[in-house]
Short mmCIF file of C-alpha atoms in Angstrom, two decimals:
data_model
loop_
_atom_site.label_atom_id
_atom_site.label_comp_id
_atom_site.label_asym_id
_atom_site.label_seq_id
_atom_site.Cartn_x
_atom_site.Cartn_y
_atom_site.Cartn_z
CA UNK A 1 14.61 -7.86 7.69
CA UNK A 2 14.74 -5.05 5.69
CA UNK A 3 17.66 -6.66 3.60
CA UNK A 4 16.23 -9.74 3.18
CA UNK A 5 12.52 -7.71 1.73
CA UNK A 6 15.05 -6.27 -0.97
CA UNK A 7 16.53 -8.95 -1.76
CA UNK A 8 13.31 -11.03 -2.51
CA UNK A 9 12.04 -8.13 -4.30
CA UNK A 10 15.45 -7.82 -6.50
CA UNK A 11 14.99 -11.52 -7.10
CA UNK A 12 11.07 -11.22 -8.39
CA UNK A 13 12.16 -8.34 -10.46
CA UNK A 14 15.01 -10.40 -11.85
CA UNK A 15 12.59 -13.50 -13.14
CA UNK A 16 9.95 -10.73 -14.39
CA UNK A 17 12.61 -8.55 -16.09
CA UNK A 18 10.60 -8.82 -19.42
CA UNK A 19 7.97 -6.90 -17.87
CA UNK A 20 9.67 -4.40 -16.29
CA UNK A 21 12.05 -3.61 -19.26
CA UNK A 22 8.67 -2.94 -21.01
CA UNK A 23 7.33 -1.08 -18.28
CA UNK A 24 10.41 1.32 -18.33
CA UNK A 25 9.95 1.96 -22.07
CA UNK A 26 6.42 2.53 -21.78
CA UNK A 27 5.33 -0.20 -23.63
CA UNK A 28 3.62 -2.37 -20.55
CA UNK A 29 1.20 0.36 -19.83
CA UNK A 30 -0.78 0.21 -22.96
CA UNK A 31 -0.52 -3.78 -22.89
CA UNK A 32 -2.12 -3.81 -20.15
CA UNK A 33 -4.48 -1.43 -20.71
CA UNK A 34 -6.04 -3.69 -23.11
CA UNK A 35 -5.76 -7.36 -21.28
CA UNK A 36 -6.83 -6.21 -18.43
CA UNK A 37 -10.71 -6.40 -18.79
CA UNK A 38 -10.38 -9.71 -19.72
CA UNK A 39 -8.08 -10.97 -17.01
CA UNK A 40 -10.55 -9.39 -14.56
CA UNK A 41 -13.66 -10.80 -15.98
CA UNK A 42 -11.99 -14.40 -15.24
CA UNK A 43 -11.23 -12.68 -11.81
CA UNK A 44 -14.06 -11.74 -10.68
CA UNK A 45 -16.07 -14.72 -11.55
CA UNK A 46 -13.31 -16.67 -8.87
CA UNK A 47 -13.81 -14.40 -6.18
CA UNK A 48 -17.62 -13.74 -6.25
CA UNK A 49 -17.71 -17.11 -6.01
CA UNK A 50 -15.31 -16.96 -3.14
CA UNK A 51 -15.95 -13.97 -1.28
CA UNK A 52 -20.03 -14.24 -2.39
CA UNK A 53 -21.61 -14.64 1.30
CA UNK A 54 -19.09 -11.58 2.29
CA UNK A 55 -20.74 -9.60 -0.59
CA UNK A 56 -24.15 -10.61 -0.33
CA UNK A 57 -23.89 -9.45 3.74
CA UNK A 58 -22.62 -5.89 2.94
CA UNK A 59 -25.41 -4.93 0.49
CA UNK A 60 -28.05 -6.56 2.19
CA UNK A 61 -29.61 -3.25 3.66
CA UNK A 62 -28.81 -1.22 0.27
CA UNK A 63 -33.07 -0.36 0.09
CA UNK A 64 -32.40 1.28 3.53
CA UNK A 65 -31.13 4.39 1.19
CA UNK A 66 -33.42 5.05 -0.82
CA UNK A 67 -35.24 7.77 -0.45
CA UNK A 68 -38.85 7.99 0.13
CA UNK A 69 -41.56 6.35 -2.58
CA UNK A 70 -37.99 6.49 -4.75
CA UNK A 71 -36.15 3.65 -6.49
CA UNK A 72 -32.55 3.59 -5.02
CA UNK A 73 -30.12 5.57 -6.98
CA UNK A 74 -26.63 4.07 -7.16
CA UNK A 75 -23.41 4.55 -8.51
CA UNK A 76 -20.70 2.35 -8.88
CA UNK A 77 -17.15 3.64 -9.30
CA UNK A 78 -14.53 1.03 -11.09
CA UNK A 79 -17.71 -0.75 -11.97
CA UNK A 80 -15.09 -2.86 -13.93
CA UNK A 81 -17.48 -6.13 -15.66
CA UNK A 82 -20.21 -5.56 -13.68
CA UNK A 83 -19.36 -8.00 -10.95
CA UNK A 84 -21.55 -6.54 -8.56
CA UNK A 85 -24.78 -6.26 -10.45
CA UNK A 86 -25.83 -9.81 -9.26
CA UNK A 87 -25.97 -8.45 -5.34
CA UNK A 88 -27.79 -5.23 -6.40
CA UNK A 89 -31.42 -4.70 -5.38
CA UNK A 90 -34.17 -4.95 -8.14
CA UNK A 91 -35.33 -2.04 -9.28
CA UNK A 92 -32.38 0.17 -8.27
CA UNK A 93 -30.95 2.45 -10.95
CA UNK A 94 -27.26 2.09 -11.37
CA UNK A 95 -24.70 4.75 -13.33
CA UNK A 96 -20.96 2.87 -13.63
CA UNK A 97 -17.78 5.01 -13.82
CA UNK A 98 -14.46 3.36 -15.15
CA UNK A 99 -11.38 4.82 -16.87
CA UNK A 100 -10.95 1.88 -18.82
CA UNK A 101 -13.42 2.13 -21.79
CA UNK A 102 -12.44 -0.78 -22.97
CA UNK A 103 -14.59 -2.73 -20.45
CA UNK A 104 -17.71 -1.07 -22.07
CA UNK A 105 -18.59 -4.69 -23.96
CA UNK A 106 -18.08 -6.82 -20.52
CA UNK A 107 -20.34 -4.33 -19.00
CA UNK A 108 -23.16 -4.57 -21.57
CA UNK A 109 -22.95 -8.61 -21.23
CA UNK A 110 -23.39 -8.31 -17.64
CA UNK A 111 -26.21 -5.53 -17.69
CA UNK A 112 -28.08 -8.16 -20.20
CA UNK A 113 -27.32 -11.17 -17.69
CA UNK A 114 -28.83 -9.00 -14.67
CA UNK A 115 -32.59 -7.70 -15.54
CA UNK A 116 -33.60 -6.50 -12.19
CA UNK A 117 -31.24 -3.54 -11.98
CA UNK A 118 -31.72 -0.49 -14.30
CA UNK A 119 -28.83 0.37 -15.87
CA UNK A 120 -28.74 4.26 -16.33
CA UNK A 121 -25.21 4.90 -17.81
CA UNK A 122 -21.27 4.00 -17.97
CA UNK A 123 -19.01 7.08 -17.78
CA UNK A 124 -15.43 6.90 -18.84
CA UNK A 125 -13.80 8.88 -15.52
CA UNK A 126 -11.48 8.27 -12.99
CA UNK A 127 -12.30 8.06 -9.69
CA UNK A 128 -10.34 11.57 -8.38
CA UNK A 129 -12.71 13.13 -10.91
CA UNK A 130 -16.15 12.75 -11.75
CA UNK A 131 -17.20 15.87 -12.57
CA UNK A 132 -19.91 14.75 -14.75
CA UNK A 133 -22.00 13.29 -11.66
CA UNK A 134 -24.06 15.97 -9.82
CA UNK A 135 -23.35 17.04 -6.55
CA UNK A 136 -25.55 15.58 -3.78
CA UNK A 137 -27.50 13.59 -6.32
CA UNK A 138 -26.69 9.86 -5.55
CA UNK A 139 -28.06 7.35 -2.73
CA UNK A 140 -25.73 5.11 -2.87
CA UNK A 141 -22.01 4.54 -4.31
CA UNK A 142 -20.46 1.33 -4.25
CA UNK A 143 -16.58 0.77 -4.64
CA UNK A 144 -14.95 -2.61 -4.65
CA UNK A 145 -11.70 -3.71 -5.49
CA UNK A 146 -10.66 -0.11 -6.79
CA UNK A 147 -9.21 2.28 -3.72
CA UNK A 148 -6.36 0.04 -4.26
CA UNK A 149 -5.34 1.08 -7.36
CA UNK A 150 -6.30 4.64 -7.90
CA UNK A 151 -3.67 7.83 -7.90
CA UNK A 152 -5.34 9.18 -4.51
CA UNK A 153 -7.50 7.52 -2.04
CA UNK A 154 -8.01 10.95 -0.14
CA UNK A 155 -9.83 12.53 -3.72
CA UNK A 156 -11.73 9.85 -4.04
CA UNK A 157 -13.60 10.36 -0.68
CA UNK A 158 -14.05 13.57 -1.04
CA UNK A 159 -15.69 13.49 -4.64
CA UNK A 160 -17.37 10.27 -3.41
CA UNK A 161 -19.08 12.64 -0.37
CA UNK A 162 -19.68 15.41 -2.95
CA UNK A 163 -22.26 13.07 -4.91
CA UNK A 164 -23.79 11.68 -2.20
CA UNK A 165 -26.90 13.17 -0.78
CA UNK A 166 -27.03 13.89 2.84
CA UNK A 167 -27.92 10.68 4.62
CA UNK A 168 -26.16 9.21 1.22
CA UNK A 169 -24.07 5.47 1.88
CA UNK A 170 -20.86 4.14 0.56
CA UNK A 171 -20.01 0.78 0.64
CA UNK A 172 -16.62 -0.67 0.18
CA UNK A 173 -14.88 -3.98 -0.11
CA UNK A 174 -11.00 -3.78 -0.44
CA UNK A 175 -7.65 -5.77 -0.52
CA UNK A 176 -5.55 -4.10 2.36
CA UNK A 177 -2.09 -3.86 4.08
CA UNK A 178 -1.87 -7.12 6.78
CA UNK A 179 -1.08 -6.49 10.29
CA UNK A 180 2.94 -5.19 9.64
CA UNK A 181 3.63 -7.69 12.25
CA UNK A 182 2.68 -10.87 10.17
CA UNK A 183 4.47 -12.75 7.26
CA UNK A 184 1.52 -11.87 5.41
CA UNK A 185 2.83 -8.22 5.35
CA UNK A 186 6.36 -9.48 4.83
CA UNK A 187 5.20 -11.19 1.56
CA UNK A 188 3.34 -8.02 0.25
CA UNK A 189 6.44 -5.94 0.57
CA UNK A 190 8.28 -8.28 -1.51
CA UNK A 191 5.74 -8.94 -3.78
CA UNK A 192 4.77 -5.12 -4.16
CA UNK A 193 7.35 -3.42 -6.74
CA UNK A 194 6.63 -6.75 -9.14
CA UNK A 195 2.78 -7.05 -8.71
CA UNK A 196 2.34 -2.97 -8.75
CA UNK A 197 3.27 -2.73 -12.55
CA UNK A 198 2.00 -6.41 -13.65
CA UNK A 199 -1.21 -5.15 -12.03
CA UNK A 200 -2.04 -2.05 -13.41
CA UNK A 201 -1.08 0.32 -10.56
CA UNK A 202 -2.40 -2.23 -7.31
CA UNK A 203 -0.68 -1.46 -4.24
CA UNK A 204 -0.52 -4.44 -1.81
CA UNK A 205 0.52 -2.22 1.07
CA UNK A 206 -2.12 0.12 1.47
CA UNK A 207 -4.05 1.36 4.71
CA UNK A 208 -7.10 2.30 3.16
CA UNK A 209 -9.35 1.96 6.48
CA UNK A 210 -7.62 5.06 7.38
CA UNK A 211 -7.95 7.46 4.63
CA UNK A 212 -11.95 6.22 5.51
CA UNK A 213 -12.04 6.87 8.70
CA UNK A 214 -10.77 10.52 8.10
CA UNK A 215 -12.77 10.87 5.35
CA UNK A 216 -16.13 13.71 5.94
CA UNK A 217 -18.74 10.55 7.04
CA UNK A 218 -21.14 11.10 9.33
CA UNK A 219 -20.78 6.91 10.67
CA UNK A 220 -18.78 4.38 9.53
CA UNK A 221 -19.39 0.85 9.84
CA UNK A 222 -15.61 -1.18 9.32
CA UNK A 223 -14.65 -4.37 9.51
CA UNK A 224 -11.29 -6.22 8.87
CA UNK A 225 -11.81 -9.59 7.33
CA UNK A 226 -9.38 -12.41 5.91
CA UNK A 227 -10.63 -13.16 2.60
CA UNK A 228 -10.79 -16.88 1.61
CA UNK A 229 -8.27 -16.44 -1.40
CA UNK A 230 -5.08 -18.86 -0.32
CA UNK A 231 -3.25 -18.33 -3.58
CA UNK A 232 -3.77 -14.37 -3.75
CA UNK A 233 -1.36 -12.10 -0.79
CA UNK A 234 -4.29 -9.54 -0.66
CA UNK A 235 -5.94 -11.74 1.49
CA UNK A 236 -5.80 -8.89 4.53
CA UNK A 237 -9.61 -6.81 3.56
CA UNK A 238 -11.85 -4.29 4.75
CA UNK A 239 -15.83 -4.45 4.29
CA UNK A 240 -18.28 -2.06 5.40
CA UNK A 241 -20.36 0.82 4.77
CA UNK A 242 -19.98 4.84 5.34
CA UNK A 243 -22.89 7.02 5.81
CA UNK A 244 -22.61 10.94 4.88
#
């Protein structure tokens, strides 16, 4: 099996050599750097309207957080277009973190577009570090889409409990590793070297539900899910929430 994954993978790699000749001379990178807020805004618009019952669900109880008399304080890390905004709460204040400044103007469109949230800030940071957010000073922090992508899921957490006040919730909704036993995981280890540089560091493979699990949370609330996305091999996700 293992011959026949390399294979497949050799022969992907083969038919998308243009991409990976520019990825090995540091030219892809920057590329796609650039495209990349626009590819996601058409994206996202496909699988909110796909995965929108699934999303509406897991912040349904978001007002649950706040804290007394207080408007819900949330931040949203890989905030990306703004995709989310639509399921937010009224009234809740939101601060968005990305390393991608470049998705600055698709935020602003969406911020205009949703008038019941309050939109405090957007912070150019990456996830491992976001120093700039106080310690302990955030209800709620939302991550979707993003844990698959990042350097380290493990640095994440722990800056993710750091800003979170105690009794604090994370939510999360992300692509996963399938059960290995399934052709579903046998397609995402042949699709993985290929889709990991066309997609700007995505790993199909990953067992994020783990890293959460280990992560400092006082409860967490998991679930695995199939996503309704036939065309896309990240079909295999987790949902839920984490409480500090």
């Amino acid at each position: 099996m293992g011959l026949l994954i390399a294979t497949l993978q050799l022969a992907i790699i083969l038919l998308t050599l243009p991409v990976h000749l520019l990825a090995l001379l540091g030219v892809w990178k920057p590329l796609a750097h650039k495209a990349f807020p626009y590819l996601l805004a058409k994206f996202s618009t496909l699988y909110n309207r796909k995965m929108r019952s699934y999303k509406t669900t897991l912040f349904s109880n978001m007002l649950d957080f706040a804290g007394p008399g207080e408007k819900l304080n949330l931040l949203e890390i890989g905030s990306g277009t703004g995709a989310n905004f639509q399921f937010f709460p009224p009234g809740c204040q939101v601060t968005c973190t990305d390393p991608n400044p470049d998705f600055k103007r698709f935020l602003n469109k969406s911020v205009a577009e949703n008038g019941h949230i309050q939109f405090t800030r957007f912070l150019v940071a990456s996830a491992e570090d976001m120093s700039e957010v106080a310690s302990g000073s955030v209800d709620a922090v939302v991550c979707t889409l993003v844990l698959c992508s990042v350097r380290n899921v493990e640095e994440v957490l722990k800056e993710v409990v750091r800003i979170l006040r105690p009794g604090g919730v994370f939510y999360f909704l992300e692509h996963v590793g399938a059960d290995k036993s399934s052709w579903s995981f046998f397609f995402q280890q042949v699709y993985h070297p290929t889709w990991k540089i066309v997609f700007s560091g995505c790993h199909l493979t990953r067992e994020t539900w783990k890293d959460i699990e280990l992560a400092k949370f006082s409860k967490v609330n998991l679930q695995h899910i199939w996503a309704p996305l036939d065309w896309n091999p990240g079909r295999a996700h987790i949902m839920g929430y984490a409480i500090k």
